[in-house]
PDB file of C-alpha atoms in Angstrom:
ATOM      1  CA  UNK M   8      12.157  16.754  14.278  1.00 44.00           C
ATOM      2  CA  UNK M   9      14.676  14.695  16.240  1.00 43.00           C
ATOM      3  CA  UNK M  10      11.783  12.416  17.168  1.00 44.00           C
ATOM      4  CA  UNK M  11      10.899  12.013  13.492  1.00 43.00           C
ATOM      5  CA  UNK M  12      14.366  10.735  12.644  1.00 44.00           C
ATOM      6  CA  UNK M  13      14.233   8.541  15.741  1.00 49.00           C
ATOM      7  CA  UNK M  14      11.800   6.139  14.093  1.00 46.00           C
ATOM      8  CA  UNK M  15      14.532   5.272  11.663  1.00 45.00           C
ATOM      9  CA  UNK M  16      16.768   4.144  14.435  1.00 41.00           C
ATOM     10  CA  UNK M  17      14.579   1.571  16.065  1.00 39.00           C
ATOM     11  CA  UNK M  18      13.259   1.039  12.942  1.00 42.00           C
ATOM     12  CA  UNK M  19      -4.437  16.237   3.780  1.00 30.00           C
ATOM     13  CA  UNK M  20      -5.060  15.049   0.351  1.00 33.00           C
ATOM     14  CA  UNK M  21      -8.418  14.091  -1.145  1.00 29.00           C
ATOM     15  CA  UNK M  22      -8.925  10.853  -3.018  1.00 31.00           C
ATOM     16  CA  UNK M  23     -10.921   9.943  -6.060  1.00 28.00           C
ATOM     17  CA  UNK M  24     -13.820   7.585  -5.282  1.00 29.00           C
ATOM     18  CA  UNK M  25     -14.208   4.793  -7.777  1.00 29.00           C
ATOM     19  CA  UNK M  26     -17.530   3.247  -8.777  1.00 30.00           C
ATOM     20  CA  UNK M  27     -16.579   0.065  -6.918  1.00 30.00           C
ATOM     21  CA  UNK M  28     -16.579   1.948  -3.597  1.00 34.00           C
ATOM     22  CA  UNK M  29     -12.791   1.766  -3.241  1.00 49.00           C
ATOM     23  CA  UNK M  30     -10.474   4.750  -3.569  1.00 72.00           C
ATOM     24  CA  UNK M  31      -6.995   5.345  -4.853  1.00 84.00           C
ATOM     25  CA  UNK M  32      -4.282   7.971  -4.818  1.00 92.00           C
ATOM     26  CA  UNK M  33      -4.762  11.276  -6.548  1.00 96.00           C
ATOM     27  CA  UNK M  34      -2.765  11.664  -9.744  1.00 96.00           C
ATOM     28  CA  UNK M  35      -0.616  14.307  -8.033  1.00 97.00           C
ATOM     29  CA  UNK M  36       0.252  12.025  -5.111  1.00 97.00           C
ATOM     30  CA  UNK M  37       1.031   9.098  -7.378  1.00 98.00           C
ATOM     31  CA  UNK M  38       3.167  11.155  -9.757  1.00 98.00           C
ATOM     32  CA  UNK M  39       5.073  12.746  -6.894  1.00 98.00           C
ATOM     33  CA  UNK M  40       5.959   9.545  -5.088  1.00 98.00           C
ATOM     34  CA  UNK M  41       6.921   7.670  -8.255  1.00 98.00           C
ATOM     35  CA  UNK M  42       9.220  10.537  -9.226  1.00 98.00           C
ATOM     36  CA  UNK M  43      10.644  10.730  -5.694  1.00 98.00           C
ATOM     37  CA  UNK M  44      11.420   7.002  -5.639  1.00 98.00           C
ATOM     38  CA  UNK M  45      12.894   7.078  -9.137  1.00 98.00           C
ATOM     39  CA  UNK M  46      15.105  10.114  -8.585  1.00 98.00           C
ATOM     40  CA  UNK M  47      16.389   8.885  -5.223  1.00 98.00           C
ATOM     41  CA  UNK M  48      17.197   5.504  -6.790  1.00 98.00           C
ATOM     42  CA  UNK M  49      19.030   7.089  -9.695  1.00 98.00           C
ATOM     43  CA  UNK M  50      21.003   9.445  -7.469  1.00 98.00           C
ATOM     44  CA  UNK M  51      22.243   6.576  -5.310  1.00 98.00           C
ATOM     45  CA  UNK M  52      23.260   4.481  -8.302  1.00 98.00           C
ATOM     46  CA  UNK M  53      24.936   7.403 -10.056  1.00 98.00           C
ATOM     47  CA  UNK M  54      26.967   8.286  -6.966  1.00 98.00           C
ATOM     48  CA  UNK M  55      28.392   4.785  -6.439  1.00 98.00           C
ATOM     49  CA  UNK M  56      28.854   3.877 -10.095  1.00 98.00           C
ATOM     50  CA  UNK M  57      32.419   2.988 -10.993  1.00 97.00           C
ATOM     51  CA  UNK M  58      33.765   2.722  -7.457  1.00 98.00           C
ATOM     52  CA  UNK M  59      36.539   0.160  -7.077  1.00 98.00           C
ATOM     53  CA  UNK M  60      36.335  -2.611  -4.461  1.00 98.00           C
ATOM     54  CA  UNK M  61      38.789  -0.679  -2.298  1.00 98.00           C
ATOM     55  CA  UNK M  62      36.658   2.444  -2.517  1.00 98.00           C
ATOM     56  CA  UNK M  63      33.382   0.604  -1.917  1.00 98.00           C
ATOM     57  CA  UNK M  64      34.767  -1.076   1.206  1.00 97.00           C
ATOM     58  CA  UNK M  65      36.647   1.909   2.619  1.00 98.00           C
ATOM     59  CA  UNK M  66      35.655   2.872   6.183  1.00 97.00           C
ATOM     60  CA  UNK M  67      36.559   6.330   7.498  1.00 96.00           C
ATOM     61  CA  UNK M  68      37.130   4.642  10.880  1.00 96.00           C
ATOM     62  CA  UNK M  69      36.877   1.150  12.314  1.00 93.00           C
ATOM     63  CA  UNK M  70      33.434   1.850  13.780  1.00 92.00           C
ATOM     64  CA  UNK M  71      32.111   3.593  10.658  1.00 95.00           C
ATOM     65  CA  UNK M  72      30.299   2.186   7.639  1.00 97.00           C
ATOM     66  CA  UNK M  73      31.586   1.763   4.124  1.00 98.00           C
ATOM     67  CA  UNK M  74      29.677   2.600   0.943  1.00 98.00           C
ATOM     68  CA  UNK M  75      28.724  -1.071   0.659  1.00 98.00           C
ATOM     69  CA  UNK M  76      27.482  -1.029   4.259  1.00 98.00           C
ATOM     70  CA  UNK M  77      25.323   2.023   3.633  1.00 98.00           C
ATOM     71  CA  UNK M  78      23.753   0.377   0.603  1.00 98.00           C
ATOM     72  CA  UNK M  79      23.001  -2.806   2.528  1.00 98.00           C
ATOM     73  CA  UNK M  80      21.428  -0.734   5.309  1.00 98.00           C
ATOM     74  CA  UNK M  81      19.208   1.044   2.772  1.00 98.00           C
ATOM     75  CA  UNK M  82      18.005  -2.329   1.477  1.00 98.00           C
ATOM     76  CA  UNK M  83      17.360  -3.738   4.963  1.00 98.00           C
ATOM     77  CA  UNK M  84      15.444  -0.627   5.980  1.00 97.00           C
ATOM     78  CA  UNK M  85      13.420  -0.443   2.785  1.00 97.00           C
ATOM     79  CA  UNK M  86      12.295  -4.047   3.150  1.00 97.00           C
ATOM     80  CA  UNK M  87      11.428  -3.694   6.845  1.00 96.00           C
ATOM     81  CA  UNK M  88       9.487  -0.444   6.474  1.00 96.00           C
ATOM     82  CA  UNK M  89       7.738  -1.680   3.344  1.00 97.00           C
ATOM     83  CA  UNK M  90       6.573  -4.672   5.362  1.00 97.00           C
ATOM     84  CA  UNK M  91       4.901  -2.272   7.800  1.00 97.00           C
ATOM     85  CA  UNK M  92       3.041  -0.662   4.925  1.00 97.00           C
ATOM     86  CA  UNK M  93       2.064  -4.047   3.534  1.00 97.00           C
ATOM     87  CA  UNK M  94       0.565  -5.000   6.899  1.00 97.00           C
ATOM     88  CA  UNK M  95      -1.357  -1.728   7.049  1.00 97.00           C
ATOM     89  CA  UNK M  96      -3.004  -2.441   3.710  1.00 97.00           C
ATOM     90  CA  UNK M  97      -4.533  -5.648   5.063  1.00 96.00           C
ATOM     91  CA  UNK M  98      -6.912  -3.506   7.132  1.00 95.00           C
ATOM     92  CA  UNK M  99      -9.793  -1.491   5.652  1.00 95.00           C
ATOM     93  CA  UNK M 100      -9.166   2.133   4.676  1.00 95.00           C
ATOM     94  CA  UNK M 101     -10.544   4.432   7.369  1.00 96.00           C
ATOM     95  CA  UNK M 102     -10.825   8.181   6.584  1.00 95.00           C
ATOM     96  CA  UNK M 103     -12.233   8.806  10.075  1.00 96.00           C
ATOM     97  CA  UNK M 104      -8.785   8.179  11.604  1.00 95.00           C
ATOM     98  CA  UNK M 105      -7.075  10.877   9.616  1.00 93.00           C
ATOM     99  CA  UNK M 106      -7.265  13.388  12.464  1.00 95.00           C
ATOM    100  CA  UNK M 107      -4.836  11.150  14.389  1.00 96.00           C
ATOM    101  CA  UNK M 108      -2.066  12.003  11.913  1.00 97.00           C
ATOM    102  CA  UNK M 109       0.022  14.879  13.289  1.00 96.00           C
ATOM    103  CA  UNK M 110       3.037  14.621  10.950  1.00 96.00           C
ATOM    104  CA  UNK M 111       3.031  16.331   7.556  1.00 98.00           C
ATOM    105  CA  UNK M 112       4.596  15.106   4.344  1.00 98.00           C
ATOM    106  CA  UNK M 113       7.016  18.017   4.580  1.00 98.00           C
ATOM    107  CA  UNK M 114       8.146  16.920   8.056  1.00 96.00           C
ATOM    108  CA  UNK M 115       9.227  13.623   6.532  1.00 97.00           C
ATOM    109  CA  UNK M 116      10.678  14.972   3.294  1.00 98.00           C
ATOM    110  CA  UNK M 117      12.878  17.490   5.106  1.00 96.00           C
ATOM    111  CA  UNK M 118      13.470  15.793   8.452  1.00 95.00           C
ATOM    112  CA  UNK M 119      14.519  12.282   7.449  1.00 94.00           C
ATOM    113  CA  UNK M 120      17.331  13.233   5.027  1.00 96.00           C
ATOM    114  CA  UNK M 121      18.722  15.689   7.604  1.00 94.00           C
ATOM    115  CA  UNK M 122      21.880  14.177   9.118  1.00 92.00           C
ATOM    116  CA  UNK M 123      22.297  16.859  11.775  1.00 90.00           C
ATOM    117  CA  UNK M 124      21.266  14.309  14.403  1.00 82.00           C
ATOM    118  CA  UNK M 125      23.270  11.116  13.934  1.00 79.00           C
ATOM    119  CA  UNK M 126      22.240   8.168  16.041  1.00 74.00           C
ATOM    120  CA  UNK M 127      23.059   4.484  16.034  1.00 79.00           C
ATOM    121  CA  UNK M 128      20.564   2.232  14.257  1.00 86.00           C
ATOM    122  CA  UNK M 129      19.108  -0.871  15.863  1.00 82.00           C
ATOM    123  CA  UNK M 130      20.479  -4.370  15.359  1.00 88.00           C
ATOM    124  CA  UNK M 131      18.074  -5.587  12.685  1.00 91.00           C
ATOM    125  CA  UNK M 132      19.259  -2.863  10.324  1.00 94.00           C
ATOM    126  CA  UNK M 133      22.999  -3.138  10.968  1.00 95.00           C
ATOM    127  CA  UNK M 134      24.790  -4.256   7.765  1.00 95.00           C
ATOM    128  CA  UNK M 135      26.213  -7.761   8.027  1.00 95.00           C
ATOM    129  CA  UNK M 136      28.174  -8.005   4.777  1.00 95.00           C
ATOM    130  CA  UNK M 137      25.457  -9.943   2.983  1.00 96.00           C
ATOM    131  CA  UNK M 138      26.555  -8.567  -0.383  1.00 97.00           C
ATOM    132  CA  UNK M 139      30.260  -9.198  -1.083  1.00 93.00           C
ATOM    133  CA  UNK M 140      30.620  -6.779  -3.972  1.00 97.00           C
ATOM    134  CA  UNK M 141      29.395  -3.363  -5.042  1.00 98.00           C
ATOM    135  CA  UNK M 142      27.793  -4.980  -8.086  1.00 98.00           C
ATOM    136  CA  UNK M 143      25.758  -7.374  -5.945  1.00 98.00           C
ATOM    137  CA  UNK M 144      24.549  -4.755  -3.489  1.00 98.00           C
ATOM    138  CA  UNK M 145      23.630  -2.218  -6.173  1.00 98.00           C
ATOM    139  CA  UNK M 146      21.725  -4.913  -8.066  1.00 98.00           C
ATOM    140  CA  UNK M 147      19.824  -5.809  -4.894  1.00 98.00           C
ATOM    141  CA  UNK M 148      19.010  -2.166  -4.235  1.00 98.00           C
ATOM    142  CA  UNK M 149      17.913  -1.591  -7.832  1.00 98.00           C
ATOM    143  CA  UNK M 150      15.715  -4.694  -7.832  1.00 98.00           C
ATOM    144  CA  UNK M 151      13.999  -3.810  -4.546  1.00 98.00           C
ATOM    145  CA  UNK M 152      13.435  -0.210  -5.531  1.00 98.00           C
ATOM    146  CA  UNK M 153      12.150  -1.127  -9.012  1.00 98.00           C
ATOM    147  CA  UNK M 154       9.621  -3.523  -7.486  1.00 98.00           C
ATOM    148  CA  UNK M 155       8.403  -0.748  -5.227  1.00 98.00           C
ATOM    149  CA  UNK M 156       8.205   1.783  -8.040  1.00 98.00           C
ATOM    150  CA  UNK M 157       6.124  -0.659 -10.068  1.00 98.00           C
ATOM    151  CA  UNK M 158       3.777  -1.090  -7.103  1.00 98.00           C
ATOM    152  CA  UNK M 159       3.381   2.667  -6.707  1.00 98.00           C
ATOM    153  CA  UNK M 160       2.589   3.085 -10.381  1.00 97.00           C
ATOM    154  CA  UNK M 161      -0.231   0.536 -10.273  1.00 96.00           C
ATOM    155  CA  UNK M 162      -1.644   0.139  -6.775  1.00 96.00           C
ATOM    156  CA  UNK M 163      -5.376   0.817  -6.402  1.00 95.00           C
ATOM    157  CA  UNK M 164      -4.972   1.151  -2.616  1.00 95.00           C
ATOM    158  CA  UNK M 165      -6.047   4.301  -0.820  1.00 94.00           C
ATOM    159  CA  UNK M 166      -2.660   4.890   0.792  1.00 97.00           C
ATOM    160  CA  UNK M 167      -3.755   8.151   2.435  1.00 97.00           C
ATOM    161  CA  UNK M 168      -6.408   6.354   4.505  1.00 97.00           C
ATOM    162  CA  UNK M 169      -4.414   3.369   5.679  1.00 97.00           C
ATOM    163  CA  UNK M 170      -2.121   3.928   8.645  1.00 98.00           C
ATOM    164  CA  UNK M 171       1.100   2.802  10.268  1.00 97.00           C
ATOM    165  CA  UNK M 172       1.630   3.096  14.012  1.00 96.00           C
ATOM    166  CA  UNK M 173       5.098   4.367  14.924  1.00 92.00           C
ATOM    167  CA  UNK M 174       6.854   4.854  18.229  1.00 87.00           C
ATOM    168  CA  UNK M 175       8.041   8.415  17.642  1.00 85.00           C
ATOM    169  CA  UNK M 176       5.678   9.907  15.083  1.00 92.00           C
ATOM    170  CA  UNK M 177       2.479   8.312  16.301  1.00 95.00           C
ATOM    171  CA  UNK M 178      -0.050   7.428  13.619  1.00 97.00           C
ATOM    172  CA  UNK M 179       1.058   8.247  10.084  1.00 98.00           C
ATOM    173  CA  UNK M 180      -0.455   7.513   6.694  1.00 98.00           C
ATOM    174  CA  UNK M 181       0.827   4.523   4.789  1.00 98.00           C
ATOM    175  CA  UNK M 182       1.632   7.013   2.031  1.00 98.00           C
ATOM    176  CA  UNK M 183       3.801   8.931   4.483  1.00 98.00           C
ATOM    177  CA  UNK M 184       5.669   5.776   5.473  1.00 98.00           C
ATOM    178  CA  UNK M 185       6.376   5.228   1.796  1.00 98.00           C
ATOM    179  CA  UNK M 186       7.764   8.763   1.593  1.00 98.00           C
ATOM    180  CA  UNK M 187       9.850   7.924   4.655  1.00 97.00           C
ATOM    181  CA  UNK M 188      11.446   4.967   2.843  1.00 98.00           C
ATOM    182  CA  UNK M 189      12.736   7.032  -0.066  1.00 98.00           C
ATOM    183  CA  UNK M 190      13.701   9.929   2.224  1.00 97.00           C
ATOM    184  CA  UNK M 191      15.752   7.435   4.226  1.00 97.00           C
ATOM    185  CA  UNK M 192      17.733   6.466   1.142  1.00 97.00           C
ATOM    186  CA  UNK M 193      18.431  10.173   0.582  1.00 97.00           C
ATOM    187  CA  UNK M 194      19.705  10.379   4.153  1.00 97.00           C
ATOM    188  CA  UNK M 195      22.214   7.628   3.550  1.00 97.00           C
ATOM    189  CA  UNK M 196      23.168   8.949   0.146  1.00 98.00           C
ATOM    190  CA  UNK M 197      24.465  11.951   2.090  1.00 97.00           C
ATOM    191  CA  UNK M 198      26.421   9.555   4.256  1.00 97.00           C
ATOM    192  CA  UNK M 199      27.892   7.910   1.152  1.00 98.00           C
ATOM    193  CA  UNK M 200      28.893  11.320  -0.155  1.00 98.00           C
ATOM    194  CA  UNK M 201      30.590  12.057   3.175  1.00 97.00           C
ATOM    195  CA  UNK M 202      32.585   8.815   2.882  1.00 98.00           C
ATOM    196  CA  UNK M 203      33.681   9.630  -0.656  1.00 98.00           C
ATOM    197  CA  UNK M 204      34.700  13.131   0.428  1.00 98.00           C
ATOM    198  CA  UNK M 205      36.894  11.774   3.234  1.00 98.00           C
ATOM    199  CA  UNK M 206      40.546  12.820   2.668  1.00 97.00           C
ATOM    200  CA  UNK M 207      41.650   9.192   3.138  1.00 97.00           C
ATOM    201  CA  UNK M 208      39.210   7.810   0.572  1.00 98.00           C
ATOM    202  CA  UNK M 209      41.210   5.648  -1.876  1.00 97.00           C
ATOM    203  CA  UNK M 210      42.079   7.317  -5.159  1.00 95.00           C
ATOM    204  CA  UNK M 211      41.198   4.120  -6.982  1.00 92.00           C
TER     205      UNK M 211
END
């Protein structure tokens, strides 16, 4: 499972065949992922709501991230990983490749939010202070996530039979990479909760 979370740091379901010859997600898969994205979005926003600038910018140590930093990292990661999915959808769906997938949905849903193994992310995903306020970073996160939720509600793509190549997990479904994105935000929500629980966290 350490290798599963490692992707983050550099970084089988049937389908319904339509008359057109294309295929799309099952209702169960679509409902699950839309709910997962929505609930993880809401939990992040609820947790940071009402924080003062001092609280949002508090760092437990000089080399640690603030709440604002965590939120920016979530946005950077979501955009980068979504781009990988977008590229995968430019290729034809290929059910014959499904045997290459060795990772289960459950591996991702339980492994990625697990902060037992904490490792440094790579440079492209290091927060750079792009968003000066909590309001600006939460708006950016909400906008990105809402766009993605709208896509998941409507896409006709067969996400189970498109694939993303990863360094540590090998070949995974595009659907699984989408699960990874929301699971990643849950991972960093835990980090935000750790920051808020720090004994030196500002009272206001």
